[in-house]
PDB file of C-alpha atoms in Angstrom:
ATOM      1  CA  UNK A   5     178.183  71.003  95.984  1.00  0.00           C
ATOM      2  CA  UNK A   6     181.579  72.596  95.355  1.00  0.00           C
ATOM      3  CA  UNK A   7     185.181  71.439  95.569  1.00  0.00           C
ATOM      4  CA  UNK A   8     185.083  71.562  99.360  1.00  0.00           C
ATOM      5  CA  UNK A   9     182.529  68.772  99.296  1.00  0.00           C
ATOM      6  CA  UNK A  10     179.895  70.958 100.915  1.00  0.00           C
ATOM      7  CA  UNK A  11     176.458  72.178  99.982  1.00  0.00           C
ATOM      8  CA  UNK A  12     175.953  75.610  98.453  1.00  0.00           C
ATOM      9  CA  UNK A  13     172.660  77.381  99.044  1.00  0.00           C
ATOM     10  CA  UNK A  14     170.974  78.498  95.808  1.00  0.00           C
ATOM     11  CA  UNK A  15     169.365  81.648  97.219  1.00  0.00           C
ATOM     12  CA  UNK A  16     171.157  84.924  97.846  1.00  0.00           C
ATOM     13  CA  UNK A  17     169.382  85.286 101.186  1.00  0.00           C
ATOM     14  CA  UNK A  18     168.885  82.561 103.731  1.00  0.00           C
ATOM     15  CA  UNK A  19     166.095  82.655 106.300  1.00  0.00           C
ATOM     16  CA  UNK A  20     167.620  82.509 109.775  1.00  0.00           C
ATOM     17  CA  UNK A  21     164.450  83.309 111.698  1.00  0.00           C
ATOM     18  CA  UNK A  22     160.941  82.013 111.281  1.00  0.00           C
ATOM     19  CA  UNK A  23     158.244  82.975 113.766  1.00  0.00           C
ATOM     20  CA  UNK A  24     161.008  84.337 115.985  1.00  0.00           C
ATOM     21  CA  UNK A  25     162.957  81.070 116.040  1.00  0.00           C
ATOM     22  CA  UNK A  26     166.453  80.406 114.790  1.00  0.00           C
ATOM     23  CA  UNK A  27     166.763  77.711 112.149  1.00  0.00           C
ATOM     24  CA  UNK A  28     170.451  78.085 111.272  1.00  0.00           C
ATOM     25  CA  UNK A  29     171.138  74.788 113.058  1.00  0.00           C
ATOM     26  CA  UNK A  30     168.851  72.880 110.662  1.00  0.00           C
ATOM     27  CA  UNK A  31     170.603  74.268 107.587  1.00  0.00           C
ATOM     28  CA  UNK A  32     174.067  73.491 108.948  1.00  0.00           C
ATOM     29  CA  UNK A  33     173.331  69.973 110.166  1.00  0.00           C
ATOM     30  CA  UNK A  34     171.606  69.119 106.871  1.00  0.00           C
ATOM     31  CA  UNK A  35     174.535  70.478 104.868  1.00  0.00           C
ATOM     32  CA  UNK A  36     176.922  68.416 107.004  1.00  0.00           C
ATOM     33  CA  UNK A  37     174.868  65.247 106.547  1.00  0.00           C
ATOM     34  CA  UNK A  38     174.603  65.891 102.798  1.00  0.00           C
ATOM     35  CA  UNK A  39     178.357  66.362 102.445  1.00  0.00           C
ATOM     36  CA  UNK A  40     179.213  63.291 104.529  1.00  0.00           C
ATOM     37  CA  UNK A  41     176.738  61.016 102.758  1.00  0.00           C
ATOM     38  CA  UNK A  42     178.046  62.168  99.381  1.00  0.00           C
ATOM     39  CA  UNK A  43     181.627  61.570 100.465  1.00  0.00           C
ATOM     40  CA  UNK A  44     180.525  58.166 101.728  1.00  0.00           C
ATOM     41  CA  UNK A  45     178.936  57.379  98.361  1.00  0.00           C
ATOM     42  CA  UNK A  46     175.465  56.862  99.845  1.00  0.00           C
ATOM     43  CA  UNK A  47     173.834  59.987  98.423  1.00  0.00           C
ATOM     44  CA  UNK A  48     173.812  61.016  94.773  1.00  0.00           C
ATOM     45  CA  UNK A  49     175.528  64.336  94.085  1.00  0.00           C
ATOM     46  CA  UNK A  50     172.375  65.864  92.574  1.00  0.00           C
ATOM     47  CA  UNK A  51     170.073  64.773  95.430  1.00  0.00           C
ATOM     48  CA  UNK A  52     169.896  67.345  98.258  1.00  0.00           C
ATOM     49  CA  UNK A  53     168.375  66.329 101.587  1.00  0.00           C
ATOM     50  CA  UNK A  54     165.223  67.960 102.944  1.00  0.00           C
ATOM     51  CA  UNK A  55     165.873  70.632 105.561  1.00  0.00           C
ATOM     52  CA  UNK A  56     162.119  70.798 106.103  1.00  0.00           C
ATOM     53  CA  UNK A  57     162.113  67.176 107.242  1.00  0.00           C
ATOM     54  CA  UNK A  58     164.364  67.799 110.243  1.00  0.00           C
ATOM     55  CA  UNK A  59     162.603  71.116 111.044  1.00  0.00           C
ATOM     56  CA  UNK A  60     159.166  69.465 111.052  1.00  0.00           C
ATOM     57  CA  UNK A  61     160.334  66.462 113.069  1.00  0.00           C
ATOM     58  CA  UNK A  62     162.001  68.613 115.734  1.00  0.00           C
ATOM     59  CA  UNK A  63     159.035  71.008 115.897  1.00  0.00           C
ATOM     60  CA  UNK A  64     156.496  68.166 116.061  1.00  0.00           C
ATOM     61  CA  UNK A  65     158.325  66.666 119.043  1.00  0.00           C
ATOM     62  CA  UNK A  66     158.675  70.028 120.797  1.00  0.00           C
ATOM     63  CA  UNK A  67     162.462  70.051 120.580  1.00  0.00           C
ATOM     64  CA  UNK A  68     163.077  73.427 118.915  1.00  0.00           C
ATOM     65  CA  UNK A  69     164.295  75.859 121.575  1.00  0.00           C
ATOM     66  CA  UNK A  70     163.575  79.573 121.278  1.00  0.00           C
ATOM     67  CA  UNK A  71     165.768  82.390 122.513  1.00  0.00           C
ATOM     68  CA  UNK A  72     169.256  82.360 123.955  1.00  0.00           C
ATOM     69  CA  UNK A  73     171.412  79.342 123.191  1.00  0.00           C
ATOM     70  CA  UNK A  74     168.734  77.743 121.048  1.00  0.00           C
ATOM     71  CA  UNK A  75     171.078  76.694 118.236  1.00  0.00           C
ATOM     72  CA  UNK A  76     173.272  74.701 120.618  1.00  0.00           C
ATOM     73  CA  UNK A  77     170.383  73.031 122.436  1.00  0.00           C
ATOM     74  CA  UNK A  78     168.644  72.145 119.171  1.00  0.00           C
ATOM     75  CA  UNK A  79     171.798  70.443 117.924  1.00  0.00           C
ATOM     76  CA  UNK A  80     172.120  68.568 121.217  1.00  0.00           C
ATOM     77  CA  UNK A  81     168.674  67.002 120.720  1.00  0.00           C
ATOM     78  CA  UNK A  82     168.706  66.302 116.966  1.00  0.00           C
ATOM     79  CA  UNK A  83     170.488  62.925 117.159  1.00  0.00           C
ATOM     80  CA  UNK A  84     167.302  60.771 117.428  1.00  0.00           C
ATOM     81  CA  UNK A  85     166.230  62.181 114.064  1.00  0.00           C
ATOM     82  CA  UNK A  86     169.618  61.421 112.531  1.00  0.00           C
ATOM     83  CA  UNK A  87     169.733  57.882 113.947  1.00  0.00           C
ATOM     84  CA  UNK A  88     166.146  56.633 113.751  1.00  0.00           C
ATOM     85  CA  UNK A  89     164.073  58.862 111.458  1.00  0.00           C
ATOM     86  CA  UNK A  90     166.592  59.639 108.747  1.00  0.00           C
ATOM     87  CA  UNK A  91     166.350  62.283 106.063  1.00  0.00           C
ATOM     88  CA  UNK A  92     164.349  62.039 102.877  1.00  0.00           C
ATOM     89  CA  UNK A  93     165.443  63.850  99.741  1.00  0.00           C
ATOM     90  CA  UNK A  94     164.317  67.418  99.098  1.00  0.00           C
ATOM     91  CA  UNK A  95     162.224  66.183  96.161  1.00  0.00           C
ATOM     92  CA  UNK A  96     160.007  64.192  98.567  1.00  0.00           C
ATOM     93  CA  UNK A  97     159.562  67.058 101.065  1.00  0.00           C
ATOM     94  CA  UNK A  98     160.404  70.559  99.743  1.00  0.00           C
ATOM     95  CA  UNK A  99     161.541  73.161 102.251  1.00  0.00           C
ATOM     96  CA  UNK A 100     158.942  75.776 103.276  1.00  0.00           C
ATOM     97  CA  UNK A 101     160.336  76.716 106.736  1.00  0.00           C
ATOM     98  CA  UNK A 102     156.948  76.029 108.294  1.00  0.00           C
ATOM     99  CA  UNK A 103     156.968  75.040 111.953  1.00  0.00           C
ATOM    100  CA  UNK A 104     153.320  73.982 111.906  1.00  0.00           C
ATOM    101  CA  UNK A 105     153.445  70.968 109.595  1.00  0.00           C
ATOM    102  CA  UNK A 106     152.253  67.546 110.686  1.00  0.00           C
ATOM    103  CA  UNK A 107     154.777  64.772 110.196  1.00  0.00           C
ATOM    104  CA  UNK A 108     154.211  63.542 106.639  1.00  0.00           C
ATOM    105  CA  UNK A 109     153.517  59.934 105.723  1.00  0.00           C
ATOM    106  CA  UNK A 110     155.990  59.054 103.012  1.00  0.00           C
ATOM    107  CA  UNK A 111     155.189  56.289 100.517  1.00  0.00           C
ATOM    108  CA  UNK A 112     156.505  52.831 101.335  1.00  0.00           C
ATOM    109  CA  UNK A 113     159.966  52.469  99.876  1.00  0.00           C
ATOM    110  CA  UNK A 114     160.905  56.159 100.132  1.00  0.00           C
ATOM    111  CA  UNK A 115     164.706  56.199 100.611  1.00  0.00           C
ATOM    112  CA  UNK A 116     165.914  57.363 104.028  1.00  0.00           C
ATOM    113  CA  UNK A 117     169.395  58.621 104.831  1.00  0.00           C
ATOM    114  CA  UNK A 118     170.623  58.348 108.406  1.00  0.00           C
ATOM    115  CA  UNK A 119     173.780  58.796 110.440  1.00  0.00           C
ATOM    116  CA  UNK A 120     175.399  56.108 112.589  1.00  0.00           C
ATOM    117  CA  UNK A 121     177.795  58.219 114.718  1.00  0.00           C
ATOM    118  CA  UNK A 122     177.185  61.634 116.240  1.00  0.00           C
ATOM    119  CA  UNK A 123     178.977  63.413 119.066  1.00  0.00           C
ATOM    120  CA  UNK A 124     179.604  66.847 120.501  1.00  0.00           C
ATOM    121  CA  UNK A 125     183.156  68.151 120.850  1.00  0.00           C
ATOM    122  CA  UNK A 126     183.414  71.102 123.241  1.00  0.00           C
ATOM    123  CA  UNK A 127     186.278  73.390 124.169  1.00  0.00           C
ATOM    124  CA  UNK A 128     187.214  72.847 127.816  1.00  0.00           C
ATOM    125  CA  UNK A 129     190.119  73.685 130.079  1.00  0.00           C
ATOM    126  CA  UNK A 130     191.281  70.080 129.790  1.00  0.00           C
ATOM    127  CA  UNK A 131     191.442  69.959 125.973  1.00  0.00           C
ATOM    128  CA  UNK A 132     192.314  73.615 125.240  1.00  0.00           C
ATOM    129  CA  UNK A 133     195.778  72.721 123.930  1.00  0.00           C
ATOM    130  CA  UNK A 134     194.520  70.058 121.489  1.00  0.00           C
ATOM    131  CA  UNK A 135     191.006  71.251 120.614  1.00  0.00           C
ATOM    132  CA  UNK A 136     191.900  72.984 117.346  1.00  0.00           C
ATOM    133  CA  UNK A 137     193.986  70.053 116.157  1.00  0.00           C
ATOM    134  CA  UNK A 138     191.039  67.768 116.846  1.00  0.00           C
ATOM    135  CA  UNK A 139     188.838  69.988 114.675  1.00  0.00           C
ATOM    136  CA  UNK A 140     191.419  69.889 111.875  1.00  0.00           C
ATOM    137  CA  UNK A 141     191.654  66.118 112.172  1.00  0.00           C
ATOM    138  CA  UNK A 142     187.913  65.705 111.775  1.00  0.00           C
ATOM    139  CA  UNK A 143     187.841  68.175 108.897  1.00  0.00           C
ATOM    140  CA  UNK A 144     189.979  65.707 106.979  1.00  0.00           C
ATOM    141  CA  UNK A 145     186.990  63.330 107.003  1.00  0.00           C
ATOM    142  CA  UNK A 146     184.030  65.657 106.510  1.00  0.00           C
ATOM    143  CA  UNK A 147     182.784  69.195 107.186  1.00  0.00           C
ATOM    144  CA  UNK A 148     181.637  69.931 110.744  1.00  0.00           C
ATOM    145  CA  UNK A 149     178.642  71.784 112.152  1.00  0.00           C
ATOM    146  CA  UNK A 150     179.831  74.217 114.793  1.00  0.00           C
ATOM    147  CA  UNK A 151     178.353  76.852 117.072  1.00  0.00           C
ATOM    148  CA  UNK A 152     179.883  80.261 117.717  1.00  0.00           C
ATOM    149  CA  UNK A 153     178.774  83.428 119.543  1.00  0.00           C
ATOM    150  CA  UNK A 154     176.526  85.693 117.490  1.00  0.00           C
ATOM    151  CA  UNK A 155     177.803  89.162 118.336  1.00  0.00           C
ATOM    152  CA  UNK A 156     176.094  92.244 116.826  1.00  0.00           C
ATOM    153  CA  UNK A 157     179.170  93.001 114.703  1.00  0.00           C
ATOM    154  CA  UNK A 158     178.870  89.605 113.033  1.00  0.00           C
ATOM    155  CA  UNK A 159     175.413  90.556 111.813  1.00  0.00           C
ATOM    156  CA  UNK A 160     176.939  93.660 110.200  1.00  0.00           C
ATOM    157  CA  UNK A 161     179.920  91.756 108.753  1.00  0.00           C
ATOM    158  CA  UNK A 162     179.916  91.724 104.937  1.00  0.00           C
ATOM    159  CA  UNK A 163     181.623  88.333 104.748  1.00  0.00           C
ATOM    160  CA  UNK A 164     184.962  89.616 103.420  1.00  0.00           C
ATOM    161  CA  UNK A 165     188.227  89.643 105.326  1.00  0.00           C
ATOM    162  CA  UNK A 166     188.544  88.009 108.737  1.00  0.00           C
ATOM    163  CA  UNK A 167     185.874  88.804 111.306  1.00  0.00           C
ATOM    164  CA  UNK A 168     186.686  89.655 114.917  1.00  0.00           C
ATOM    165  CA  UNK A 169     184.265  90.697 117.652  1.00  0.00           C
ATOM    166  CA  UNK A 170     184.914  94.163 119.054  1.00  0.00           C
ATOM    167  CA  UNK A 171     186.673  94.459 122.444  1.00  0.00           C
ATOM    168  CA  UNK A 172     183.443  95.830 123.920  1.00  0.00           C
ATOM    169  CA  UNK A 173     181.527  92.777 122.689  1.00  0.00           C
ATOM    170  CA  UNK A 174     184.069  90.403 124.186  1.00  0.00           C
ATOM    171  CA  UNK A 175     183.875  92.247 127.512  1.00  0.00           C
ATOM    172  CA  UNK A 176     180.077  92.258 127.517  1.00  0.00           C
ATOM    173  CA  UNK A 177     179.772  88.584 126.601  1.00  0.00           C
ATOM    174  CA  UNK A 178     177.148  87.156 124.286  1.00  0.00           C
ATOM    175  CA  UNK A 179     173.535  86.062 124.468  1.00  0.00           C
ATOM    176  CA  UNK A 180     172.876  84.275 121.219  1.00  0.00           C
ATOM    177  CA  UNK A 181     174.599  81.481 119.327  1.00  0.00           C
ATOM    178  CA  UNK A 182     174.818  80.860 115.606  1.00  0.00           C
ATOM    179  CA  UNK A 183     175.324  77.519 113.853  1.00  0.00           C
ATOM    180  CA  UNK A 184     177.423  77.282 110.691  1.00  0.00           C
ATOM    181  CA  UNK A 185     179.315  74.548 108.896  1.00  0.00           C
ATOM    182  CA  UNK A 186     183.096  74.518 109.326  1.00  0.00           C
ATOM    183  CA  UNK A 187     184.723  73.524 106.038  1.00  0.00           C
ATOM    184  CA  UNK A 188     188.382  74.574 106.182  1.00  0.00           C
ATOM    185  CA  UNK A 189     191.077  76.772 107.678  1.00  0.00           C
ATOM    186  CA  UNK A 190     193.881  79.019 106.515  1.00  0.00           C
ATOM    187  CA  UNK A 191     196.291  81.881 107.161  1.00  0.00           C
ATOM    188  CA  UNK A 192     195.960  85.288 105.512  1.00  0.00           C
ATOM    189  CA  UNK A 193     198.744  87.443 104.057  1.00  0.00           C
ATOM    190  CA  UNK A 194     199.289  89.043 107.464  1.00  0.00           C
ATOM    191  CA  UNK A 195     199.816  85.723 109.199  1.00  0.00           C
ATOM    192  CA  UNK A 196     196.418  85.671 110.895  1.00  0.00           C
ATOM    193  CA  UNK A 197     194.893  82.216 111.157  1.00  0.00           C
ATOM    194  CA  UNK A 198     191.217  81.759 110.434  1.00  0.00           C
ATOM    195  CA  UNK A 199     188.463  79.190 110.230  1.00  0.00           C
ATOM    196  CA  UNK A 200     186.439  79.059 107.029  1.00  0.00           C
ATOM    197  CA  UNK A 201     182.728  78.448 107.501  1.00  0.00           C
ATOM    198  CA  UNK A 202     179.711  78.235 105.250  1.00  0.00           C
ATOM    199  CA  UNK A 203     177.365  81.028 106.258  1.00  0.00           C
ATOM    200  CA  UNK A 204     173.637  80.583 105.692  1.00  0.00           C
ATOM    201  CA  UNK A 205     173.161  83.546 103.353  1.00  0.00           C
ATOM    202  CA  UNK A 206     173.852  82.017  99.959  1.00  0.00           C
ATOM    203  CA  UNK A 207     176.783  82.150  97.505  1.00  0.00           C
ATOM    204  CA  UNK A 208     176.570  85.922  96.917  1.00  0.00           C
ATOM    205  CA  UNK A 209     177.751  86.536 100.497  1.00  0.00           C
ATOM    206  CA  UNK A 210     181.412  86.527 101.520  1.00  0.00           C
ATOM    207  CA  UNK A 211     183.725  84.216  99.597  1.00  0.00           C
ATOM    208  CA  UNK A 212     181.166  82.352  97.525  1.00  0.00           C
ATOM    209  CA  UNK A 213     178.971  81.830 100.577  1.00  0.00           C
ATOM    210  CA  UNK A 214     181.872  81.227 102.974  1.00  0.00           C
ATOM    211  CA  UNK A 215     183.187  83.507 105.737  1.00  0.00           C
ATOM    212  CA  UNK A 216     186.354  83.617 107.802  1.00  0.00           C
ATOM    213  CA  UNK A 217     186.593  84.131 111.539  1.00  0.00           C
ATOM    214  CA  UNK A 218     189.757  84.552 113.579  1.00  0.00           C
ATOM    215  CA  UNK A 219     191.123  81.363 115.120  1.00  0.00           C
ATOM    216  CA  UNK A 220     193.110  82.776 118.030  1.00  0.00           C
ATOM    217  CA  UNK A 221     189.998  84.066 119.815  1.00  0.00           C
ATOM    218  CA  UNK A 222     188.643  80.506 120.080  1.00  0.00           C
ATOM    219  CA  UNK A 223     185.129  81.490 119.046  1.00  0.00           C
ATOM    220  CA  UNK A 224     184.232  77.953 117.962  1.00  0.00           C
ATOM    221  CA  UNK A 225     183.547  76.293 121.293  1.00  0.00           C
ATOM    222  CA  UNK A 226     181.196  73.496 120.258  1.00  0.00           C
ATOM    223  CA  UNK A 227     181.368  71.221 117.231  1.00  0.00           C
ATOM    224  CA  UNK A 228     179.163  68.323 116.164  1.00  0.00           C
ATOM    225  CA  UNK A 229     180.822  65.357 114.501  1.00  0.00           C
ATOM    226  CA  UNK A 230     179.136  62.781 112.265  1.00  0.00           C
ATOM    227  CA  UNK A 231     180.021  59.394 110.887  1.00  0.00           C
ATOM    228  CA  UNK A 232     178.418  56.828 108.608  1.00  0.00           C
ATOM    229  CA  UNK A 233     179.510  53.264 109.339  1.00  0.00           C
ATOM    230  CA  UNK A 234     182.976  54.387 110.374  1.00  0.00           C
ATOM    231  CA  UNK A 235     183.421  56.977 107.630  1.00  0.00           C
ATOM    232  CA  UNK A 236     183.904  60.446 109.049  1.00  0.00           C
ATOM    233  CA  UNK A 237     183.890  60.781 112.809  1.00  0.00           C
ATOM    234  CA  UNK A 238     183.831  57.544 114.796  1.00  0.00           C
ATOM    235  CA  UNK A 239     184.463  57.728 118.536  1.00  0.00           C
ATOM    236  CA  UNK A 240     185.518  54.083 118.700  1.00  0.00           C
ATOM    237  CA  UNK A 241     188.607  54.730 116.579  1.00  0.00           C
ATOM    238  CA  UNK A 242     189.499  58.284 117.538  1.00  0.00           C
ATOM    239  CA  UNK A 243     192.174  57.348 120.075  1.00  0.00           C
ATOM    240  CA  UNK A 244     194.022  55.386 117.393  1.00  0.00           C
ATOM    241  CA  UNK A 245     194.019  58.205 114.839  1.00  0.00           C
ATOM    242  CA  UNK A 246     197.180  60.195 114.234  1.00  0.00           C
ATOM    243  CA  UNK A 247     197.074  63.984 114.185  1.00  0.00           C
ATOM    244  CA  UNK A 248     198.509  64.950 110.817  1.00  0.00           C
ATOM    245  CA  UNK A 249     200.556  68.109 110.357  1.00  0.00           C
ATOM    246  CA  UNK A 250     198.278  70.467 108.447  1.00  0.00           C
ATOM    247  CA  UNK A 251     200.091  73.731 109.166  1.00  0.00           C
ATOM    248  CA  UNK A 252     200.640  76.101 106.250  1.00  0.00           C
ATOM    249  CA  UNK A 253     202.575  79.335 105.800  1.00  0.00           C
ATOM    250  CA  UNK A 254     199.933  81.256 103.870  1.00  0.00           C
ATOM    251  CA  UNK A 255     196.793  80.297 102.056  1.00  0.00           C
ATOM    252  CA  UNK A 256     193.717  78.211 102.572  1.00  0.00           C
ATOM    253  CA  UNK A 257     193.424  74.504 103.156  1.00  0.00           C
ATOM    254  CA  UNK A 258     190.706  73.117 100.892  1.00  0.00           C
ATOM    255  CA  UNK A 259     189.730  69.993 102.699  1.00  0.00           C
ATOM    256  CA  UNK A 260     188.255  68.212  99.668  1.00  0.00           C
ATOM    257  CA  UNK A 261     190.178  69.362  96.548  1.00  0.00           C
ATOM    258  CA  UNK A 262     189.728  65.977  94.860  1.00  0.00           C
ATOM    259  CA  UNK A 263     185.941  66.341  94.731  1.00  0.00           C
ATOM    260  CA  UNK A 264     184.274  68.058  91.806  1.00  0.00           C
ATOM    261  CA  UNK A 265     180.544  68.454  92.345  1.00  0.00           C
ATOM    262  CA  UNK A 266     178.011  70.494  90.430  1.00  0.00           C
TER     263      UNK A 266
END
């Protein structure tokens, strides 16, 4: 964990594909759950959750979708795992990225960590004027798993500076989606606003494992919000929340500067 309250990957390279399937969604949703549970005080700071657990559960139930749009559809079907199965710690089920495992039988008394609130927030014509402010509001409670287009130029992006798709890519549209964890936002020295996201390639990539994508192109069109017993996202109280002014002239908003994790 770092001072954003989010999980840093120990490896310099992160496996996005296994047997031709995208698993970025599993890394992002596990990082989000880890961050939220640590902010909530439920999970010890030195106890990572098992990514393999959610991968095996989803694969065992035939819920991992291959091909175009798989990251979004996988995230749309992961909520039964979050609500009813619950994560175990990495120490109980180390990550191997296998999609062929049988569901393990954990010893009686093995701690489980679940989520009580989960919802999808999508960019629509009706909420276009308030969508970004809603994302910023929820960032004040915890990081957010989001899905953005995976253009070819993003694969070639070195993680530094602000990434934009090329005009030709925007014209051609996109086929694949990529899941990352949204952790902050900012404005660069040229006045360009950006979202800061944790990429799944490890801390040697980008800004300590984080990348920046332009805000004005509205590339983040789907976000997945979590809550634990009212901490973090909770749809029952959203209408009563106030949108705080988080605009800044230049610099980055670190959403969790008061947290100091190893």
